[in-house]
Amino acid sequence: MVRPIARKKLRNPKLKVSRKRADKTRKIKFTGHPLLHKEWDRNSTVLENYKKLGLVSKVNGARGGTEKDLFSKPTENVSQTEPTEKDIKKAIPQGYGIIERDEQGNVVNIIFPEEEDPLDSDYEVEK
């Protein structure tokens, strides 16, 4: 089968076939609530307008494509306690360590992970 554009080219090979663009200067009639019409900004996106008006654009929350606030303040319920040296040793993987330094940069302490003794296992080998 011949495509419609190819058929048009066969009739007049000098004619350039192109799609017509929609007229972007056309004024769109606003049919919403008058309060929305009054506060709506045509240069902003729908999401920006909804946020400015205090509305939610998606009922079940955003699924993606939104920027996260990286500099948000932590909540007050989170306790800000320093971990103990025992907790730090458990978090360090085998073969690594943490070097503690003072203000001048001199090494004060080196923390190695707790080594697991293979003989202190929780299971017994059946004979």
Backbone as a chain_set.jsonl record, in Angstrom:
{"seq": "MVRPIARKKLRNPKLKVSRKRADKTRKIKFTGHPLLHKEWDRNSTVLENYKKLGLVSKVNGARGGTEKDLFSKPTENVSQTEPTEKDIKKAIPQGYGIIERDEQGNVVNIIFPEEEDPLDSDYEVEK", "coords": {"N": [[0.835, -1.19, 0.0], [0.355, 2.222, -0.638], [1.57, 5.041, 1.035], [-0.169, 7.963, 2.262], [1.322, 10.361, 2.147], [3.387, 9.762, 0.373], [1.854, 9.323, -1.891], [0.926, 11.895, -2.361], [3.305, 13.147, -3.008], [3.856, 11.914, -5.428], [1.926, 13.013, -7.081], [2.625, 15.778, -7.18], [5.785, 16.429, -7.369], [7.404, 18.596, -6.648], [6.199, 19.843, -4.561], [6.407, 20.451, -1.157], [5.717, 18.363, 1.473], [4.27, 18.862, 4.529], [3.414, 18.907, 7.997], [0.787, 20.785, 9.454], [1.174, 23.193, 11.968], [-0.355, 23.696, 15.157], [-2.091, 26.659, 15.992], [-0.447, 28.619, 18.169], [-0.927, 31.029, 19.288], [-3.519, 31.216, 19.8], [-6.172, 31.978, 21.937], [-7.042, 30.352, 24.875], [-10.065, 29.38, 26.238], [-11.029, 29.802, 29.543], [-12.676, 27.598, 31.608], [-13.087, 26.993, 34.237], [-13.466, 27.336, 37.822], [-14.254, 30.612, 39.056], [-12.507, 31.693, 41.011], [-10.186, 30.209, 40.666], [-9.565, 31.016, 38.078], [-8.928, 33.661, 38.501], [-6.542, 33.596, 40.016], [-4.837, 32.05, 38.495], [-1.832, 31.381, 36.744], [-0.747, 31.738, 33.571], [1.765, 31.329, 32.522], [3.026, 29.511, 34.138], [3.402, 26.04, 35.104], [0.919, 23.411, 35.448], [1.247, 21.992, 37.826], [2.808, 23.824, 39.326], [1.0, 25.952, 39.537], [-1.075, 24.711, 41.007], [0.306, 24.177, 43.377], [0.843, 26.769, 44.233], [-1.722, 27.642, 44.764], [-2.352, 26.033, 46.845], [-3.343, 23.505, 46.453], [-3.633, 19.957, 45.84], [-2.145, 18.095, 43.345], [-2.015, 15.408, 42.708], [-3.774, 12.79, 44.078], [-2.875, 10.487, 45.423], [-0.256, 11.091, 45.992], [3.056, 12.092, 44.847], [4.651, 10.342, 42.201], [7.059, 10.468, 40.964], [9.584, 12.504, 39.363], [9.648, 14.837, 40.776], [11.296, 17.346, 42.661], [13.37, 16.723, 45.416], [13.565, 18.034, 48.696], [16.577, 18.801, 49.69], [17.769, 20.13, 51.749], [16.228, 20.048, 54.032], [15.093, 20.448, 57.398], [15.911, 18.29, 60.11], [13.563, 16.133, 61.773], [12.107, 16.662, 65.038], [11.775, 14.428, 66.605], [13.802, 12.621, 66.164], [16.567, 11.255, 67.713], [19.672, 12.676, 68.588], [22.109, 11.19, 69.281], [25.476, 10.247, 69.885], [27.136, 7.52, 68.325], [28.383, 4.643, 70.051], [31.725, 3.311, 70.607], [31.655, 0.596, 70.281], [29.389, 0.212, 68.64], [30.335, 1.457, 66.352], [32.445, -0.214, 65.645], [31.045, -2.495, 64.884], [29.833, -1.602, 62.572], [31.823, -1.209, 60.723], [33.253, -2.605, 57.803], [35.028, -5.725, 57.208], [38.545, -5.552, 56.878], [38.786, -2.832, 56.674], [39.129, 0.387, 58.32], [38.846, 3.058, 60.793], [40.314, 6.197, 61.08], [41.109, 8.304, 63.642], [41.683, 11.721, 64.178], [43.413, 14.608, 65.542], [43.099, 18.243, 65.993], [45.382, 19.259, 64.699], [45.914, 17.35, 62.847], [47.209, 15.089, 63.533], [47.495, 11.555, 64.113], [45.32, 10.074, 66.335], [43.843, 7.828, 67.185], [43.157, 4.55, 65.974], [40.521, 2.765, 64.692], [39.575, -0.497, 64.422], [37.551, -3.058, 62.849], [35.525, -5.414, 64.738], [36.915, -8.574, 65.093], [35.768, -11.639, 63.936], [35.831, -14.673, 65.54], [36.441, -17.763, 64.19], [36.176, -20.078, 65.661], [34.36, -19.533, 67.627], [31.663, -20.088, 66.922], [28.067, -20.203, 66.463], [26.868, -22.57, 65.854], [27.009, -26.136, 65.788], [29.075, -28.679, 64.45], [27.916, -31.56, 62.911], [28.723, -34.966, 63.572]], "CA": [[0.0, 0.0, 0.0], [1.066, 3.489, -0.722], [1.239, 5.973, 2.116], [-0.776, 9.197, 1.726], [2.335, 11.385, 1.849], [4.063, 9.334, -0.855], [0.906, 9.541, -2.991], [0.9, 13.331, -2.632], [4.559, 13.461, -3.692], [3.756, 11.44, -6.803], [1.109, 13.966, -7.85], [3.384, 16.997, -7.402], [7.053, 16.164, -6.695], [8.037, 19.822, -6.153], [5.467, 20.3, -3.384], [6.94, 19.93, 0.088], [4.637, 17.923, 2.343], [4.578, 19.095, 5.945], [2.24, 18.977, 8.862], [0.496, 22.131, 9.923], [1.253, 23.334, 13.415], [-1.506, 24.359, 15.772], [-1.865, 28.075, 16.255], [-0.146, 28.77, 19.594], [-1.385, 32.333, 19.766], [-4.951, 31.114, 20.032], [-6.532, 32.16, 23.338], [-7.819, 29.245, 25.401], [-11.12, 29.857, 27.112], [-10.976, 29.183, 30.856], [-14.035, 27.212, 31.979], [-13.086, 26.533, 35.613], [-14.014, 28.17, 38.887], [-13.769, 31.997, 38.926], [-11.359, 31.937, 41.893], [-9.024, 29.637, 39.991], [-9.281, 31.866, 36.925], [-8.349, 34.914, 38.991], [-5.198, 33.357, 40.534], [-4.099, 31.161, 37.594], [-0.735, 31.98, 35.987], [-0.655, 31.004, 32.313], [3.165, 31.033, 32.214], [3.475, 28.437, 35.016], [2.841, 24.733, 34.822], [-0.255, 23.067, 36.237], [1.713, 21.639, 39.162], [3.212, 25.047, 40.008], [-0.216, 26.689, 39.876], [-1.757, 24.002, 42.092], [1.088, 24.371, 44.602], [0.647, 28.156, 44.641], [-3.081, 27.758, 45.281], [-2.499, 25.168, 48.002], [-4.082, 22.307, 46.062], [-2.841, 18.772, 45.553], [-2.395, 17.691, 41.961], [-2.191, 13.956, 42.676], [-4.38, 12.399, 45.34], [-2.068, 9.462, 46.081], [1.118, 11.544, 46.145], [3.9, 12.133, 43.665], [5.284, 9.079, 41.85], [8.4, 10.731, 40.457], [9.702, 13.735, 38.602], [9.601, 15.998, 41.658], [12.565, 17.591, 43.322], [13.355, 16.513, 46.847], [14.178, 19.11, 49.453], [17.779, 18.224, 50.259], [18.203, 20.899, 52.898], [15.158, 20.113, 55.011], [15.547, 20.296, 58.777], [15.495, 16.998, 60.651], [12.434, 16.202, 62.684], [12.509, 16.756, 66.429], [11.659, 13.121, 67.241], [15.02, 11.853, 65.947], [17.557, 11.538, 68.754], [20.987, 12.985, 68.035], [23.126, 10.639, 70.164], [26.648, 9.75, 69.181], [27.271, 6.068, 68.472], [29.499, 4.203, 70.883], [32.811, 2.692, 69.841], [31.231, -0.763, 69.968], [28.516, 0.322, 67.464], [31.163, 1.816, 65.204], [33.206, -1.406, 65.249], [30.141, -3.408, 64.196], [29.456, -1.047, 61.27], [32.973, -1.188, 59.813], [33.453, -3.89, 57.135], [36.325, -6.379, 57.401], [39.613, -5.049, 56.019], [38.783, -1.37, 56.712], [39.244, 0.958, 59.651], [38.599, 4.496, 60.897], [41.432, 6.903, 61.691], [40.704, 9.514, 64.372], [42.763, 12.715, 64.183], [43.155, 15.816, 66.327], [42.973, 19.475, 65.189], [46.579, 19.453, 63.877], [45.973, 16.301, 61.843], [47.968, 13.942, 64.035], [46.679, 10.377, 64.35], [45.07, 9.857, 67.749], [43.364, 6.478, 67.411], [42.722, 3.795, 64.796], [39.473, 1.828, 65.083], [39.437, -1.631, 63.521], [36.314, -3.804, 63.133], [35.662, -6.584, 65.601], [37.208, -9.774, 64.319], [34.973, -12.79, 64.32], [36.63, -15.865, 65.731], [35.714, -18.878, 63.581], [35.945, -21.128, 66.647], [33.238, -19.128, 68.468], [30.468, -20.078, 66.104], [26.825, -20.523, 67.152], [26.372, -23.877, 65.455], [27.968, -27.229, 65.988], [29.205, -29.56, 63.296], [27.486, -32.932, 63.2], [29.752, -35.979, 63.252]], "C": [[0.874, 1.246, 0.0], [0.62, 4.386, 0.421], [0.674, 7.251, 1.519], [0.252, 10.264, 1.37], [3.061, 11.036, 0.558], [3.156, 9.552, -2.064], [0.872, 11.024, -3.367], [2.179, 13.759, -3.369], [4.522, 13.016, -5.15], [2.959, 12.411, -7.658], [1.899, 15.225, -8.196], [4.722, 16.843, -6.671], [7.735, 17.416, -6.143], [7.376, 20.329, -4.875], [6.052, 19.636, -2.133], [5.774, 19.606, 1.019], [5.064, 18.135, 3.786], [3.284, 19.143, 6.739], [2.036, 20.414, 9.322], [0.56, 22.149, 11.445], [0.0, 24.028, 13.933], [-1.136, 25.803, 16.079], [-1.666, 28.276, 17.756], [-0.601, 30.113, 20.141], [-2.877, 32.324, 20.062], [-5.226, 31.196, 21.528], [-7.418, 30.996, 23.778], [-8.826, 29.795, 26.394], [-11.081, 29.081, 28.424], [-12.394, 28.887, 31.319], [-14.136, 26.767, 33.431], [-13.749, 27.521, 36.556], [-13.452, 29.581, 38.766], [-12.576, 32.314, 39.835], [-10.074, 31.36, 41.298], [-8.589, 30.519, 38.824], [-8.557, 33.142, 37.357], [-6.877, 34.726, 39.396], [-4.304, 32.541, 39.594], [-3.041, 31.929, 36.822], [-0.526, 31.151, 34.726], [0.794, 30.629, 31.957], [3.721, 29.904, 33.08], [2.839, 27.12, 34.603], [1.639, 24.482, 35.724], [0.153, 22.757, 37.677], [2.126, 22.867, 39.961], [2.0, 25.871, 40.417], [-0.96, 26.027, 41.034], [-1.032, 24.227, 43.412], [0.9, 25.791, 45.133], [-0.73, 28.355, 45.264], [-3.317, 26.878, 46.51], [-3.305, 23.922, 47.706], [-3.121, 21.159, 45.803], [-3.182, 18.302, 44.157], [-2.64, 16.194, 41.844], [-2.671, 13.511, 44.046], [-3.498, 11.424, 46.111], [-0.61, 9.86, 46.229], [1.894, 11.458, 44.851], [4.568, 10.786, 43.45], [6.709, 9.286, 41.363], [8.408, 12.034, 39.697], [9.587, 14.972, 39.461], [10.945, 16.135, 42.342], [12.401, 17.39, 44.814], [14.052, 17.683, 47.52], [15.376, 18.539, 50.193], [18.203, 18.915, 51.548], [17.096, 21.043, 53.935], [15.722, 19.847, 56.399], [15.087, 18.947, 59.301], [14.347, 17.171, 61.639], [12.93, 16.169, 64.12], [12.493, 15.398, 67.126], [12.937, 12.298, 67.123], [16.038, 12.238, 67.011], [18.927, 11.698, 68.114], [22.071, 12.488, 68.994], [24.277, 10.12, 69.333], [26.753, 8.249, 69.372], [28.485, 5.729, 69.337], [30.55, 3.531, 70.005], [32.453, 1.264, 69.445], [30.323, -0.777, 68.732], [29.312, 0.625, 66.204], [31.92, 0.583, 64.701], [32.327, -2.407, 64.502], [29.82, -2.934, 62.784], [30.594, -1.076, 60.253], [33.117, -2.552, 59.145], [34.864, -4.425, 57.385], [37.334, -5.803, 56.41], [39.684, -3.531, 55.979], [38.933, -0.908, 58.147], [38.952, 2.442, 59.609], [39.772, 5.124, 61.632], [40.888, 8.163, 62.336], [41.9, 10.445, 64.444], [42.393, 13.889, 65.077], [43.13, 17.03, 65.409], [44.173, 19.705, 64.274], [46.721, 18.396, 62.795], [46.778, 15.101, 62.271], [47.009, 12.792, 64.342], [46.566, 10.154, 65.854], [44.719, 8.404, 68.008], [43.002, 5.844, 66.066], [41.729, 2.749, 65.28], [39.354, 0.763, 64.006], [38.122, -2.332, 63.827], [36.579, -4.979, 64.064], [35.89, -7.807, 64.725], [36.361, -10.915, 64.85], [35.881, -14.009, 64.406], [35.867, -17.051, 65.142], [35.42, -20.009, 64.562], [34.764, -20.809, 67.559], [31.959, -19.069, 67.654], [29.257, -20.543, 66.903], [26.313, -21.908, 66.815], [27.444, -24.93, 65.684], [27.942, -28.144, 64.764], [28.804, -30.961, 63.717], [28.546, -33.921, 62.757], [29.157, -37.182, 62.587]], "O": [[1.967, 1.284, 0.566], [-0.569, 4.472, 0.731], [1.002, 7.595, 0.383], [0.073, 10.994, 0.394], [3.324, 11.915, -0.264], [3.63, 9.922, -3.138], [0.798, 11.369, -4.547], [2.139, 14.624, -4.243], [5.099, 13.677, -6.014], [3.277, 12.613, -8.83], [1.867, 15.697, -9.333], [4.791, 17.1, -5.47], [8.571, 17.303, -5.247], [7.949, 21.168, -4.179], [6.175, 18.413, -2.066], [4.948, 20.469, 1.316], [6.107, 17.639, 4.21], [2.207, 19.392, 6.198], [2.994, 21.154, 9.546], [0.067, 21.242, 12.116], [-0.618, 24.837, 13.239], [0.015, 26.107, 16.39], [-2.609, 28.121, 18.531], [-0.65, 30.297, 21.357], [-3.428, 33.323, 20.525], [-4.551, 30.525, 22.308], [-8.421, 30.691, 23.132], [-8.482, 30.577, 27.28], [-11.097, 27.85, 28.423], [-13.223, 29.791, 31.417], [-15.163, 26.218, 33.83], [-14.488, 28.413, 36.141], [-12.286, 29.742, 38.408], [-11.722, 33.121, 39.467], [-9.005, 31.958, 41.417], [-7.397, 30.74, 38.609], [-7.678, 33.635, 36.651], [-6.054, 35.607, 39.144], [-3.121, 32.363, 39.881], [-3.315, 33.01, 36.3], [-0.164, 29.978, 34.812], [1.016, 29.707, 31.172], [4.796, 29.384, 32.779], [1.865, 27.091, 33.85], [1.375, 25.249, 36.651], [-0.499, 23.193, 38.626], [1.829, 22.952, 41.153], [1.967, 26.428, 41.515], [-1.425, 26.714, 41.943], [-1.666, 24.444, 44.445], [0.807, 25.995, 46.344], [-0.885, 29.151, 46.191], [-4.367, 26.969, 47.145], [-3.894, 23.338, 48.615], [-1.931, 21.374, 45.574], [-4.352, 18.128, 43.816], [-3.393, 15.757, 40.974], [-2.045, 13.821, 45.06], [-3.387, 11.529, 47.332], [0.21, 9.008, 46.569], [1.456, 10.836, 43.884], [5.005, 10.152, 44.41], [7.493, 8.337, 41.358], [7.354, 12.605, 39.419], [9.44, 16.071, 38.925], [11.643, 15.147, 42.57], [11.416, 17.831, 45.407], [15.004, 18.249, 46.984], [15.214, 17.867, 51.212], [18.928, 18.329, 52.352], [17.033, 22.051, 54.638], [16.701, 19.118, 56.557], [13.988, 18.5, 58.974], [14.19, 18.224, 62.257], [14.037, 15.705, 64.393], [13.148, 15.24, 68.156], [13.139, 11.367, 67.903], [16.336, 13.419, 67.188], [19.295, 10.947, 67.211], [22.874, 13.289, 69.473], [24.089, 9.619, 68.225], [26.487, 7.747, 70.464], [29.482, 6.45, 69.342], [30.311, 3.225, 68.837], [32.891, 0.774, 68.404], [30.452, -1.653, 67.875], [29.006, 0.118, 65.125], [32.027, 0.358, 63.496], [32.798, -3.091, 63.594], [29.565, -3.747, 61.896], [30.351, -0.977, 59.05], [33.105, -3.569, 59.838], [35.774, -3.671, 57.73], [37.012, -5.593, 55.24], [40.562, -2.983, 55.312], [38.872, -1.711, 59.078], [38.823, 3.027, 58.534], [40.179, 4.638, 62.688], [40.278, 8.997, 61.667], [43.012, 10.007, 64.739], [41.216, 14.138, 65.34], [43.138, 16.882, 64.186], [44.024, 20.278, 63.195], [47.566, 18.532, 61.911], [47.012, 14.19, 61.477], [45.874, 13.007, 64.768], [47.571, 10.059, 66.559], [45.236, 7.802, 68.949], [42.59, 6.538, 65.137], [42.038, 1.945, 66.159], [39.076, 1.057, 62.844], [37.616, -2.222, 64.944], [37.702, -5.472, 64.166], [35.17, -8.047, 63.756], [36.255, -11.124, 66.059], [36.604, -14.332, 63.463], [34.741, -17.316, 65.564], [34.518, -20.812, 64.327], [34.219, -21.709, 68.198], [31.244, -18.068, 67.709], [29.415, -21.214, 67.923], [25.377, -22.376, 67.464], [28.635, -24.627, 65.761], [26.901, -28.341, 64.138], [29.272, -31.486, 64.727], [29.184, -33.752, 61.718], [29.877, -38.122, 62.254]]}, "num_chains": 1, "name": "protein.A"}
